[in-house]
Amino acid sequence: MTSTHETSASILQLPNWTDPVSEHDLVMRRREIHRVPETGWSEFVATARAAKILSDLGFKVRVGREFLNSADVRGRNKADVVKAEKIAIESGVSVTMLARMGGLTGCIATFETGRPGKNIAIRAELDAIKMTEPESPEHLPFKEGFASIEPGLMHACGHDGHQAVLLELGRFVLANKDRLSGRITFIFEPGEEGSRGAYPIVKSGVLDDVDILFCAHIAPELPAGVVVPAPEKFLCTTKIDFHFEGRPSHAGLQPQVGNNALLAAANASMMLMALPRHSEGMTRVNVGTLHAGEGRNVVAAHADMEVEVRGENEAINRELTDAALMRAEGASAAFGCTCRHTIMGEAVDFVPDDGIVQMITVCARHARYAEKIVPSVPLNASDDATLMIRRVQSRGGKAGYFLVGAALPHPTHHTHATEEAALDWQEKYLVTMYGILVNLLVGLSGNW
């Protein structure tokens, strides 16, 4: 039996094509990335890694401010950025590379084959989640020694795997540069969590000449080996930050003089969570954080709240957003406070192109470890890749989004909270995602 070190990940059956990537390569790359998670708009190590690897492979690379406009960036926490830049330097990222980024993360890598053909783009996400990785012997990263080294941060959404696939796919591109055609563009999106990263990428114009865009996601909730070429029910979403401004006073001496921003925000949170659901489709509302007040003996003068709404389509989401703004402003006025809001992120829905769905389906049938093709499943979640997809489609291009199931064979028995934190999936199915993308590149180069 051939070892995974010797076996190509895609096992191409076509003559004159070669695949230098093995399953072992994909798994090791994922584990390297998993150990160093970074929060949205602070992914300096991940950006530098992608830039270095792909530049060495012959891709033209742009990072951070080289393609993004800071005025378009949403939800960037300056304190997180400053801390992350220091960690990046300690991790070996050069001052020169950080200067190129200019305080912004993200990477666009383009390979010109020199032959006429389509401009094919593939997206991967850079950011991790603010979550403490569990130290459990049943949690794979802890058991295998590649758990997060950053307290309070972990890759819990598969983005580490997506990056690994795209970086290793770069090696396939170089190995077959004389057989591929057109332009191949890799998009490493910062700040996908919270739906923050796609908007500035869309505004940058890098998608405006893309012919076909592919997005993919590891799905730990789907049975292992299931590929879904066209998931549906992408929820539209709006992420809103509210700031309530009241008037401070001494809570003992002059309580009547103050206007309590904490109470305004608390009442707003209850009113937001009580928003009526919609008869025409799914809705979601969540108040995620509420921070307020200056001290126990002071009528609170400030409050900040993070909220998201989601709807099955744009019309529902718009209604929810408008209602949320009205209720927050109403609660604020009732307590004599003022309220302002900032849109921090968004995502929409989309209709996949039939031809691309068919192509993904065919490619999945020839990918390693793909055991079953399920045409569609409801996603019931949001991904701001939909903004990119809409942009490509609006300019005459096509796009597709597929899922690769990677559920564990025997779920562990934890409390619900621990199960949420210990989000494990089978790494071998990175091979399936990689193989589908390899087959797509081969097929779209006109070699079928």
XYZ file of C-alpha atoms in Angstrom:
448
model
C 0.000 0.000 0.000
C 1.294 3.452 -0.848
C 1.707 5.780 2.112
C -0.084 9.119 2.286
C 3.329 10.776 2.009
C 3.722 9.299 -1.478
C 0.167 9.504 -2.766
C -1.032 12.650 -4.506
C -4.063 14.271 -2.943
C -6.125 14.354 -6.108
C -4.895 11.165 -7.877
C -5.271 12.702 -11.313
C -6.108 10.188 -14.023
C -5.291 12.545 -16.903
C -2.007 12.116 -18.793
C 0.707 14.772 -18.503
C -0.683 16.229 -15.276
C 1.133 15.932 -11.991
C 0.093 16.498 -8.381
C 2.882 17.203 -5.877
C 0.473 17.482 -2.921
C -0.267 14.609 -0.550
C -2.862 14.123 2.140
C -0.076 14.468 4.683
C 0.861 17.859 3.219
C -2.684 19.161 3.585
C -3.056 17.915 7.156
C 0.301 19.290 8.279
C -0.397 22.664 6.685
C -3.781 22.833 8.427
C -2.183 22.034 11.770
C 0.489 24.687 11.309
C -2.212 27.290 10.681
C -4.440 26.037 13.509
C -1.745 26.642 16.126
C -1.610 30.400 15.454
C -5.187 31.730 15.246
C -5.837 35.440 14.713
C -9.010 37.440 15.022
C -10.594 39.402 12.159
C -8.514 42.245 10.668
C -5.571 41.092 12.789
C -4.417 38.120 10.676
C -0.874 39.369 10.093
C 0.828 35.985 10.481
C -1.660 34.286 8.162
C -1.371 37.059 5.570
C 2.421 36.948 5.658
C 2.399 33.151 5.395
C 0.160 33.180 2.326
C 2.164 35.982 0.707
C 5.493 34.225 1.252
C 4.399 30.775 0.094
C 2.574 31.950 -3.009
C 5.164 34.567 -3.957
C 7.824 31.858 -3.865
C 5.608 29.776 -6.181
C 5.473 32.542 -8.778
C 2.200 34.254 -7.881
C 1.954 38.028 -7.969
C 0.973 38.951 -4.421
C -0.726 42.023 -2.949
C -1.367 42.420 0.762
C -3.430 44.714 2.956
C -3.418 48.308 1.800
C -1.883 47.295 -1.544
C -5.415 46.407 -2.649
C -7.763 47.482 0.173
C -8.983 50.961 1.054
C -9.057 51.530 4.819
C -12.169 53.710 4.387
C -14.112 50.609 3.319
C -13.036 48.451 6.259
C -15.680 47.516 8.820
C -15.360 46.197 12.358
C -11.612 46.679 12.741
C -10.607 46.801 16.412
C -7.480 48.946 16.757
C -6.469 47.393 20.080
C -6.613 43.901 18.543
C -4.552 45.127 15.578
C -1.799 46.646 17.723
C -1.542 43.496 19.828
C -1.567 41.238 16.733
C 1.222 43.221 15.026
C 3.456 42.717 18.057
C 2.710 38.993 18.073
C 3.425 38.854 14.342
C 6.876 40.368 14.842
C 7.574 37.883 17.651
C 6.434 35.116 15.270
C 8.974 36.157 12.643
C 6.924 38.345 10.312
C 9.291 40.937 8.885
C 8.916 44.649 9.476
C 9.049 45.062 5.697
C 6.028 42.817 5.207
C 4.086 44.578 7.968
C 4.898 47.907 6.320
C 3.496 46.579 3.053
C 0.269 45.602 4.832
C -0.054 49.067 6.346
C -2.110 47.813 9.275
C -4.540 45.915 7.028
C -4.618 42.162 6.506
C -5.765 40.050 3.565
C -3.985 38.793 0.487
C -4.670 38.560 -3.244
C -2.399 36.159 -5.150
C -2.564 35.944 -8.949
C -0.911 33.462 -11.291
C -0.678 34.360 -14.974
C -0.306 31.289 -17.154
C 0.473 33.359 -20.253
C -2.216 31.556 -22.269
C -5.690 32.837 -23.104
C -8.400 31.636 -20.767
C -10.705 32.497 -17.930
C -9.888 34.391 -14.755
C -10.755 31.863 -12.052
C -10.869 33.060 -8.437
C -11.044 30.943 -5.272
C -11.756 32.340 -1.794
C -10.451 31.233 1.618
C -10.900 32.939 4.997
C -8.099 33.983 7.361
C -9.712 34.683 10.722
C -10.347 32.588 13.800
C -12.937 32.958 16.569
C -12.646 34.477 20.036
C -13.032 31.184 21.849
C -10.801 29.326 24.275
C -9.676 25.994 22.898
C -10.527 23.173 25.321
C -7.792 21.093 26.883
C -9.613 17.812 26.495
C -8.005 14.481 25.584
C -10.914 13.914 23.198
C -10.286 17.172 21.346
C -8.104 16.404 18.299
C -5.864 19.511 18.299
C -5.108 19.067 21.999
C -4.574 15.315 21.665
C -2.296 15.669 18.633
C -0.376 18.684 19.938
C -1.455 21.428 17.564
C -3.909 23.337 19.750
C -4.008 27.126 19.718
C -1.061 28.883 21.328
C -3.107 32.092 21.699
C -5.363 32.152 24.789
C -8.943 33.005 23.952
C -8.580 32.361 20.217
C -9.071 29.228 18.146
C -9.884 28.107 14.635
C -13.340 26.653 15.243
C -14.932 27.189 11.841
C -12.686 25.370 9.376
C -10.885 28.456 8.065
C -7.542 26.857 8.900
C -8.431 23.987 6.582
C -9.570 26.307 3.799
C -6.267 28.177 3.921
C -4.340 24.913 3.840
C -6.198 23.764 0.735
C -5.548 27.006 -1.126
C -1.870 27.170 -0.184
C -1.275 23.592 -1.300
C -3.306 24.230 -4.454
C -0.676 26.834 -5.297
C 1.866 24.024 -5.565
C -0.404 22.212 -8.009
C -0.671 25.367 -10.123
C 3.101 25.753 -10.326
C 3.646 22.085 -11.143
C 1.171 22.322 -14.029
C 1.743 25.899 -15.199
C 2.432 24.753 -18.751
C -0.971 23.032 -19.004
C -3.230 25.533 -17.256
C -4.667 28.551 -19.049
C -5.894 32.013 -18.208
C -5.425 33.620 -14.798
C -5.816 31.998 -11.389
C -6.563 34.270 -8.434
C -6.546 33.250 -4.780
C -8.438 35.523 -2.378
C -7.535 35.302 1.309
C -10.324 37.173 3.063
C -9.776 38.851 6.434
C -12.571 39.318 8.938
C -15.122 36.856 7.556
C -16.482 36.247 11.053
C -19.013 38.989 11.567
C -19.345 39.362 7.778
C -16.765 42.147 7.671
C -14.188 41.212 5.058
C -16.026 40.797 1.766
C -17.346 44.363 1.517
C -13.932 46.063 1.202
C -12.771 43.336 -1.185
C -15.790 44.027 -3.396
C -15.123 47.766 -3.212
C -11.459 47.241 -4.148
C -12.360 46.150 -7.689
C -10.286 42.954 -7.621
C -13.380 40.919 -8.542
C -14.475 43.041 -11.469
C -12.706 40.986 -14.149
C -13.261 37.567 -12.530
C -15.018 35.100 -14.835
C -15.702 32.367 -12.254
C -15.557 32.495 -8.457
C -15.491 29.390 -6.263
C -16.112 29.298 -2.523
C -16.111 26.162 -0.395
C -16.547 25.236 3.246
C -15.719 22.246 5.418
C -18.988 21.170 7.087
C -18.467 19.362 10.433
C -22.237 19.016 10.776
C -22.595 16.992 7.546
C -21.793 13.281 7.269
C -18.224 12.622 6.226
C -17.761 12.247 2.485
C -20.954 14.086 1.526
C -20.463 16.873 -1.010
C -23.158 19.499 -1.516
C -22.634 21.365 -4.827
C -25.378 23.970 -4.227
C -26.384 24.608 -0.595
C -29.414 26.856 -0.215
C -30.996 29.183 2.349
C -28.029 31.481 2.852
C -29.361 33.953 5.375
C -28.994 37.640 4.644
C -27.604 39.449 7.669
C -26.755 42.872 9.042
C -24.335 43.316 11.941
C -25.042 46.466 13.961
C -23.145 48.171 16.771
C -25.207 50.543 18.939
C -23.770 53.262 21.165
C -26.044 54.796 23.808
C -25.122 58.128 25.333
C -26.739 59.279 28.558
C -25.838 61.765 31.278
C -23.875 60.793 34.403
C -24.802 61.747 37.928
C -24.141 60.526 41.431
C -26.530 57.660 42.070
C -26.916 58.632 45.720
C -26.814 62.429 45.754
C -28.587 63.320 42.513
C -30.020 60.249 40.775
C -32.738 62.369 39.137
C -30.180 64.416 37.213
C -28.786 61.487 35.227
C -30.024 59.690 32.137
C -29.157 56.017 32.395
C -27.629 54.671 29.189
C -27.323 51.196 30.715
C -31.073 50.966 31.273
C -31.755 52.340 27.786
C -29.523 49.653 26.272
C -30.931 46.892 28.496
C -34.476 47.797 27.511
C -33.434 47.975 23.858
C -31.914 44.501 24.109
C -35.186 43.039 25.372
C -37.166 44.819 22.671
C -34.775 43.600 19.970
C -34.987 39.993 21.110
C -38.779 40.350 21.031
C -38.869 41.344 17.368
C -41.649 39.317 15.699
C -40.589 36.549 13.344
C -41.654 36.719 9.710
C -44.359 34.734 7.947
C -42.457 34.722 4.637
C -39.229 33.116 5.800
C -36.679 32.428 8.506
C -35.407 35.157 10.789
C -32.725 35.332 13.447
C -32.026 38.068 16.015
C -29.267 38.113 18.597
C -27.904 40.614 21.087
C -24.365 39.348 21.489
C -22.720 41.801 23.871
C -23.704 44.688 26.130
C -21.105 46.737 27.994
C -22.155 49.748 30.017
C -21.515 52.011 32.951
C -18.668 53.653 34.817
C -19.174 52.474 38.400
C -21.746 51.199 40.880
C -22.458 54.664 42.296
C -22.717 56.469 38.957
C -25.757 56.692 36.705
C -24.375 55.070 33.549
C -23.534 57.559 30.822
C -22.393 55.102 28.135
C -23.463 51.721 26.772
C -22.311 49.699 23.768
C -24.200 46.773 22.293
C -23.415 44.325 19.467
C -26.435 43.005 17.566
C -27.118 40.919 14.487
C -30.257 40.258 12.505
C -30.694 37.651 9.756
C -33.416 36.987 7.243
C -34.071 34.366 4.596
C -34.054 37.057 1.914
C -33.049 40.675 1.526
C -36.551 42.057 2.063
C -36.997 40.262 5.395
C -33.522 41.244 6.544
C -34.154 44.870 5.615
C -37.411 44.907 7.591
C -35.670 43.415 10.623
C -32.827 45.910 10.384
C -35.210 48.870 10.162
C -37.247 47.560 13.093
C -34.101 47.011 15.172
C -32.936 50.581 14.564
C -36.364 51.964 15.449
C -36.605 49.988 18.695
C -33.098 50.916 19.828
C -33.718 54.581 19.136
C -37.097 54.410 20.870
C -35.662 52.813 23.994
C -32.935 55.415 24.041
C -35.401 58.280 23.784
C -37.566 56.815 26.550
C -34.642 57.186 28.974
C -33.596 60.616 27.735
C -30.543 59.226 25.967
C -29.218 59.396 22.437
C -28.376 56.416 20.254
C -26.199 56.056 17.204
C -25.396 52.953 15.189
C -22.731 51.632 12.849
C -23.139 48.832 10.321
C -20.248 46.471 11.008
C -20.898 43.733 8.461
C -23.369 42.226 6.039
C -24.105 39.252 3.851
C -26.766 38.505 1.258
C -28.244 35.486 -0.490
C -27.515 34.396 -4.056
C -28.577 32.050 -6.834
C -25.771 29.720 -8.000
C -25.152 29.336 -11.718
C -26.492 26.026 -13.004
C -23.506 25.310 -15.209
C -21.097 25.801 -12.325
C -23.191 23.580 -10.053
C -23.074 20.842 -12.672
C -19.324 21.212 -13.004
C -18.812 21.013 -9.224
C -20.993 17.889 -9.189
C -18.903 16.175 -11.868
C -15.642 17.160 -10.188
C -16.872 15.900 -6.822
C -17.564 12.469 -8.298
C -13.865 12.196 -9.146
C -12.511 13.517 -5.842
C -10.934 11.237 -3.254
C -13.084 10.286 -0.251
C -16.228 11.778 -1.800
C -18.840 9.126 -1.044
C -22.133 10.816 -1.805
C -23.340 13.856 -3.736
C -26.339 15.607 -2.191
C -27.560 18.315 -4.592
C -28.568 20.769 -1.870
C -29.070 21.222 1.868
C -30.266 24.293 3.774
C -27.298 26.210 5.141
C -29.405 28.320 7.542
C -26.376 30.520 8.186
C -24.584 33.463 6.620
C -21.350 33.906 4.683
C -20.293 37.242 3.263
C -18.744 35.448 0.302
C -22.234 36.055 -1.053
C -21.300 39.717 -1.543
C -18.376 38.629 -3.708
C -20.560 36.176 -5.612
C -23.174 38.844 -6.295
C -20.467 41.219 -7.554
C -19.016 38.659 -9.957
C -22.464 37.723 -11.246
C -23.489 41.373 -11.664
C -20.585 41.870 -14.065
C -21.387 38.842 -16.193
C -19.317 36.226 -14.351
C -20.421 32.987 -12.729
C -20.006 31.567 -9.252
C -20.498 28.497 -7.101
C -20.310 27.513 -3.430
C -19.982 23.935 -2.206
C -19.789 22.092 1.109
C -17.662 19.085 2.053
C -18.986 17.003 4.954
C -16.382 15.984 7.527
C -18.292 14.928 10.651
C -16.512 12.756 13.180
C -17.438 9.061 12.952
C -18.293 8.798 16.656
C -19.348 12.058 18.327
C -17.835 12.606 21.731
C -20.077 12.804 24.786
C -19.564 16.203 26.379
C -21.793 18.853 27.809
C -23.414 21.030 25.179
C -21.006 23.893 25.917
C -17.956 21.691 25.533
C -19.239 20.238 22.281
C -19.605 23.750 20.928
C -16.012 24.559 21.844
C -14.444 21.273 20.738
C -15.438 21.642 17.109
C -13.563 18.760 15.498
C -13.775 17.351 12.006
C -11.986 14.717 9.978
C -8.909 16.234 8.342
C -8.794 13.659 5.539
C -11.685 15.462 3.839
C -9.410 18.382 3.076
C -8.330 16.027 0.314
C -11.878 16.013 -1.050
C -12.096 19.808 -1.147
C -8.640 20.037 -2.692
C -9.463 17.379 -5.294
C -12.651 19.145 -6.382
C -10.752 22.401 -6.889
C -7.966 20.630 -8.797
C -10.513 19.029 -11.123
C -12.238 22.400 -11.621
C -8.958 24.065 -12.616
C -8.163 21.254 -15.019
C -11.638 21.276 -16.524
C -11.832 25.038 -16.929
C -8.451 25.049 -18.647
C -10.173 23.241 -21.498
C -8.538 19.905 -20.933
C -11.696 17.792 -20.717
